[in-house]
Short mmCIF file of the C-alpha atoms (twelve columns), coordinates in Angstrom:
data_MODEL
# 
_entry.id   MODEL 
# 
loop_
_atom_site.group_PDB 
_atom_site.id 
_atom_site.type_symbol 
_atom_site.label_atom_id 
_atom_site.label_alt_id 
_atom_site.label_comp_id 
_atom_site.label_asym_id 
_atom_site.label_seq_id 
_atom_site.Cartn_x 
_atom_site.Cartn_y 
_atom_site.Cartn_z 
_atom_site.pdbx_PDB_model_num 
ATOM 1   C CA . MET A 1   -15.224 -4.833  -32.339 1 
ATOM 2   C CA . ARG A 2   -16.577 -2.066  -29.895 1 
ATOM 3   C CA . MET A 3   -16.661 -3.472  -26.406 1 
ATOM 4   C CA . THR A 4   -19.374 -2.094  -24.809 1 
ATOM 5   C CA . LEU A 5   -19.583 -1.774  -20.663 1 
ATOM 6   C CA . ALA A 6   -22.951 -0.771  -18.597 1 
ATOM 7   C CA . VAL A 7   -22.832 1.193   -15.513 1 
ATOM 8   C CA . HIS A 8   -24.955 -0.661  -12.197 1 
ATOM 9   C CA . PRO A 9   -27.100 2.004   -10.644 1 
ATOM 10  C CA . ARG A 10  -26.140 0.439   -7.105  1 
ATOM 11  C CA . GLN A 11  -23.072 0.659   -5.407  1 
ATOM 12  C CA . TYR A 12  -21.529 -2.284  -4.157  1 
ATOM 13  C CA . THR A 13  -19.093 -2.709  -0.883  1 
ATOM 14  C CA . ILE A 14  -16.591 -5.426  -0.226  1 
ATOM 15  C CA . HIS A 15  -16.716 -7.594  3.025   1 
ATOM 16  C CA . SER A 16  -14.349 -9.837  4.331   1 
ATOM 17  C CA . PHE A 17  -14.955 -12.652 6.562   1 
ATOM 18  C CA . SER A 18  -13.069 -15.265 8.342   1 
ATOM 19  C CA . PRO A 19  -13.414 -18.838 6.324   1 
ATOM 20  C CA . ASN A 20  -16.033 -20.368 8.177   1 
ATOM 21  C CA . THR A 21  -18.193 -17.597 8.396   1 
ATOM 22  C CA . GLN A 22  -21.727 -19.011 7.877   1 
ATOM 23  C CA . LEU A 23  -23.302 -16.071 5.807   1 
ATOM 24  C CA . PRO A 24  -26.703 -14.673 6.465   1 
ATOM 25  C CA . SER A 25  -29.577 -15.837 4.536   1 
ATOM 26  C CA . GLU A 26  -30.616 -11.723 2.931   1 
ATOM 27  C CA . VAL A 27  -26.441 -12.415 1.460   1 
ATOM 28  C CA . PHE A 28  -28.735 -15.049 -1.336  1 
ATOM 29  C CA . ALA A 29  -31.889 -12.944 -1.598  1 
ATOM 30  C CA . GLU A 30  -29.673 -9.470  -3.628  1 
ATOM 31  C CA . GLU A 31  -30.771 -9.347  -6.730  1 
ATOM 32  C CA . VAL A 32  -26.156 -9.383  -7.578  1 
ATOM 33  C CA . TYR A 33  -23.365 -10.878 -5.317  1 
ATOM 34  C CA . PHE A 34  -20.305 -12.249 -5.817  1 
ATOM 35  C CA . ILE A 35  -18.801 -14.774 -2.643  1 
ATOM 36  C CA . GLY A 36  -15.506 -16.338 -2.897  1 
ATOM 37  C CA . ARG A 37  -13.340 -18.550 -0.716  1 
ATOM 38  C CA . THR A 38  -10.305 -19.279 0.341   1 
ATOM 39  C CA . GLU A 39  -7.982  -20.393 3.311   1 
ATOM 40  C CA . GLU A 40  -7.166  -17.624 4.366   1 
ATOM 41  C CA . GLY A 41  -10.519 -15.585 4.016   1 
ATOM 42  C CA . LEU A 42  -14.108 -15.380 2.368   1 
ATOM 43  C CA . THR A 43  -14.947 -12.234 0.103   1 
ATOM 44  C CA . VAL A 44  -18.610 -10.887 -0.415  1 
ATOM 45  C CA . VAL A 45  -19.632 -8.337  -2.574  1 
ATOM 46  C CA . VAL A 46  -23.612 -7.190  -1.679  1 
ATOM 47  C CA . SER A 47  -25.350 -4.117  -2.778  1 
ATOM 48  C CA . SER A 48  -24.606 -1.080  -0.538  1 
ATOM 49  C CA . GLU A 49  -28.189 -0.985  1.097   1 
ATOM 50  C CA . LEU A 50  -27.031 -4.454  3.123   1 
ATOM 51  C CA . GLU A 51  -25.225 -4.207  6.223   1 
ATOM 52  C CA . LEU A 52  -23.291 -7.066  7.149   1 
ATOM 53  C CA . ASP A 53  -20.916 -7.524  10.382  1 
ATOM 54  C CA . SER A 54  -18.202 -8.161  8.436   1 
ATOM 55  C CA . LEU A 55  -14.904 -7.933  9.847   1 
ATOM 56  C CA . GLU A 56  -13.390 -5.509  7.406   1 
ATOM 57  C CA . GLN A 57  -15.374 -3.568  4.718   1 
ATOM 58  C CA . GLU A 58  -14.852 -1.891  1.752   1 
ATOM 59  C CA . PRO A 59  -17.568 0.583   0.757   1 
ATOM 60  C CA . HIS A 60  -19.229 3.021   -2.136  1 
ATOM 61  C CA . TRP A 61  -17.717 0.790   -5.495  1 
ATOM 62  C CA . CYS A 62  -19.262 1.418   -8.517  1 
ATOM 63  C CA . CYS A 63  -19.724 -1.812  -11.189 1 
ATOM 64  C CA . PHE A 64  -19.231 -1.941  -14.993 1 
ATOM 65  C CA . GLU A 65  -20.645 -4.991  -16.132 1 
ATOM 66  C CA . VAL A 66  -18.946 -6.014  -19.902 1 
ATOM 67  C CA . LEU A 67  -21.702 -7.129  -21.797 1 
ATOM 68  C CA . GLY A 68  -21.593 -10.696 -23.329 1 
ATOM 69  C CA . PRO A 69  -21.969 -13.045 -23.092 1 
ATOM 70  C CA . LEU A 70  -17.979 -13.403 -23.402 1 
ATOM 71  C CA . GLY A 71  -16.705 -16.673 -24.622 1 
ATOM 72  C CA . PHE A 72  -13.697 -18.613 -23.012 1 
ATOM 73  C CA . SER A 73  -11.851 -18.181 -26.564 1 
ATOM 74  C CA . MET A 74  -12.000 -14.393 -25.682 1 
ATOM 75  C CA . THR A 75  -8.292  -13.191 -24.829 1 
ATOM 76  C CA . GLY A 76  -7.271  -9.606  -22.823 1 
ATOM 77  C CA . ILE A 77  -10.489 -8.648  -22.132 1 
ATOM 78  C CA . LEU A 78  -9.979  -7.807  -18.628 1 
ATOM 79  C CA . SER A 79  -6.440  -6.881  -19.281 1 
ATOM 80  C CA . LYS A 80  -7.663  -4.111  -21.756 1 
ATOM 81  C CA . ILE A 81  -9.880  -2.759  -19.073 1 
ATOM 82  C CA . SER A 82  -7.599  -3.066  -16.520 1 
ATOM 83  C CA . GLY A 83  -4.548  -1.875  -18.553 1 
ATOM 84  C CA . THR A 84  -6.847  0.986   -19.043 1 
ATOM 85  C CA . LEU A 85  -7.906  2.663   -15.926 1 
ATOM 86  C CA . ALA A 86  -4.331  1.522   -14.317 1 
ATOM 87  C CA . ASP A 87  -2.984  4.585   -16.751 1 
ATOM 88  C CA . VAL A 88  -5.153  6.920   -14.907 1 
ATOM 89  C CA . GLN A 89  -4.506  5.648   -11.446 1 
ATOM 90  C CA . ILE A 90  -7.753  3.996   -11.433 1 
ATOM 91  C CA . SER A 91  -7.550  0.585   -9.167  1 
ATOM 92  C CA . ILE A 92  -10.092 -1.967  -9.788  1 
ATOM 93  C CA . PHE A 93  -11.512 -4.667  -8.043  1 
ATOM 94  C CA . ALA A 94  -12.468 -7.100  -11.069 1 
ATOM 95  C CA . LEU A 95  -15.146 -10.166 -11.191 1 
ATOM 96  C CA . SER A 96  -15.648 -12.847 -13.134 1 
ATOM 97  C CA . THR A 97  -18.926 -15.025 -14.156 1 
ATOM 98  C CA . PHE A 98  -19.216 -17.952 -16.587 1 
ATOM 99  C CA . ASP A 99  -20.620 -14.777 -18.748 1 
ATOM 100 C CA . THR A 100 -18.983 -12.293 -18.519 1 
ATOM 101 C CA . ASP A 101 -16.666 -10.034 -16.176 1 
ATOM 102 C CA . TYR A 102 -17.463 -7.427  -14.321 1 
ATOM 103 C CA . ILE A 103 -14.950 -4.539  -13.342 1 
ATOM 104 C CA . LEU A 104 -15.432 -2.093  -10.081 1 
ATOM 105 C CA . VAL A 105 -14.315 1.280   -9.339  1 
ATOM 106 C CA . LYS A 106 -14.364 3.349   -6.427  1 
ATOM 107 C CA . LYS A 107 -17.591 6.822   -6.583  1 
ATOM 108 C CA . ASN A 108 -14.827 9.049   -6.418  1 
ATOM 109 C CA . CYS A 109 -13.112 7.739   -9.601  1 
ATOM 110 C CA . LEU A 110 -16.488 6.971   -11.824 1 
ATOM 111 C CA . GLN A 111 -16.235 9.825   -13.576 1 
ATOM 112 C CA . SER A 112 -12.490 9.441   -14.679 1 
ATOM 113 C CA . ALA A 113 -13.114 5.858   -15.415 1 
ATOM 114 C CA . VAL A 114 -15.537 6.684   -17.802 1 
ATOM 115 C CA . ALA A 115 -13.575 9.589   -19.160 1 
ATOM 116 C CA . ALA A 116 -10.455 6.974   -19.885 1 
ATOM 117 C CA . LEU A 117 -12.394 3.810   -20.923 1 
ATOM 118 C CA . LYS A 118 -14.396 6.629   -23.626 1 
ATOM 119 C CA . LYS A 119 -11.352 7.597   -24.792 1 
ATOM 120 C CA . ALA A 120 -9.703  4.224   -25.038 1 
ATOM 121 C CA . GLY A 121 -12.892 3.381   -27.548 1 
ATOM 122 C CA . TYR A 122 -15.437 1.610   -25.331 1 
ATOM 123 C CA . LYS A 123 -18.843 2.174   -24.866 1 
ATOM 124 C CA . ILE A 124 -20.219 3.030   -22.061 1 
ATOM 125 C CA . ILE A 125 -24.099 2.947   -21.299 1 
ATOM 126 C CA . GLU A 126 -26.184 2.646   -18.044 1 
ATOM 127 C CA . SER A 127 -27.336 -0.599  -17.281 1 
ATOM 128 C CA . ASN A 128 -31.318 -0.110  -18.237 1 
ATOM 129 C CA . GLU A 129 -30.108 1.077   -21.164 1 
ATOM 130 C CA . ALA A 130 -30.375 -1.235  -24.514 1 
ATOM 131 C CA . PRO A 131 -27.250 -1.747  -25.780 1 
# 
């Protein structure tokens, strides 16, 4: 089966907060957002259009969505994608949901990432296209 990845049109920013920070309601109004909390900190990924007063932030990330849904019995999907990108020296920030995976790459690496993934046999589309 040929895996299809959709490139989101928006750029994202990864924010770091202290673990007990109360997030502004604007975060929850975003079309897409991710939140992860540990004892050490709170990480939020939102559209770069939303400015947040975070401790640190890393802007200019582009997103590949693995078109799913992906069953929990499917193995190695994220590993193969991240390995393909690591082979061409592209760092990733990976996120997963119940249904699929998301791989973020820096904007300046997007074209190289697309080329590497296509070479590895992945189909790349814009997120508003049908698979």
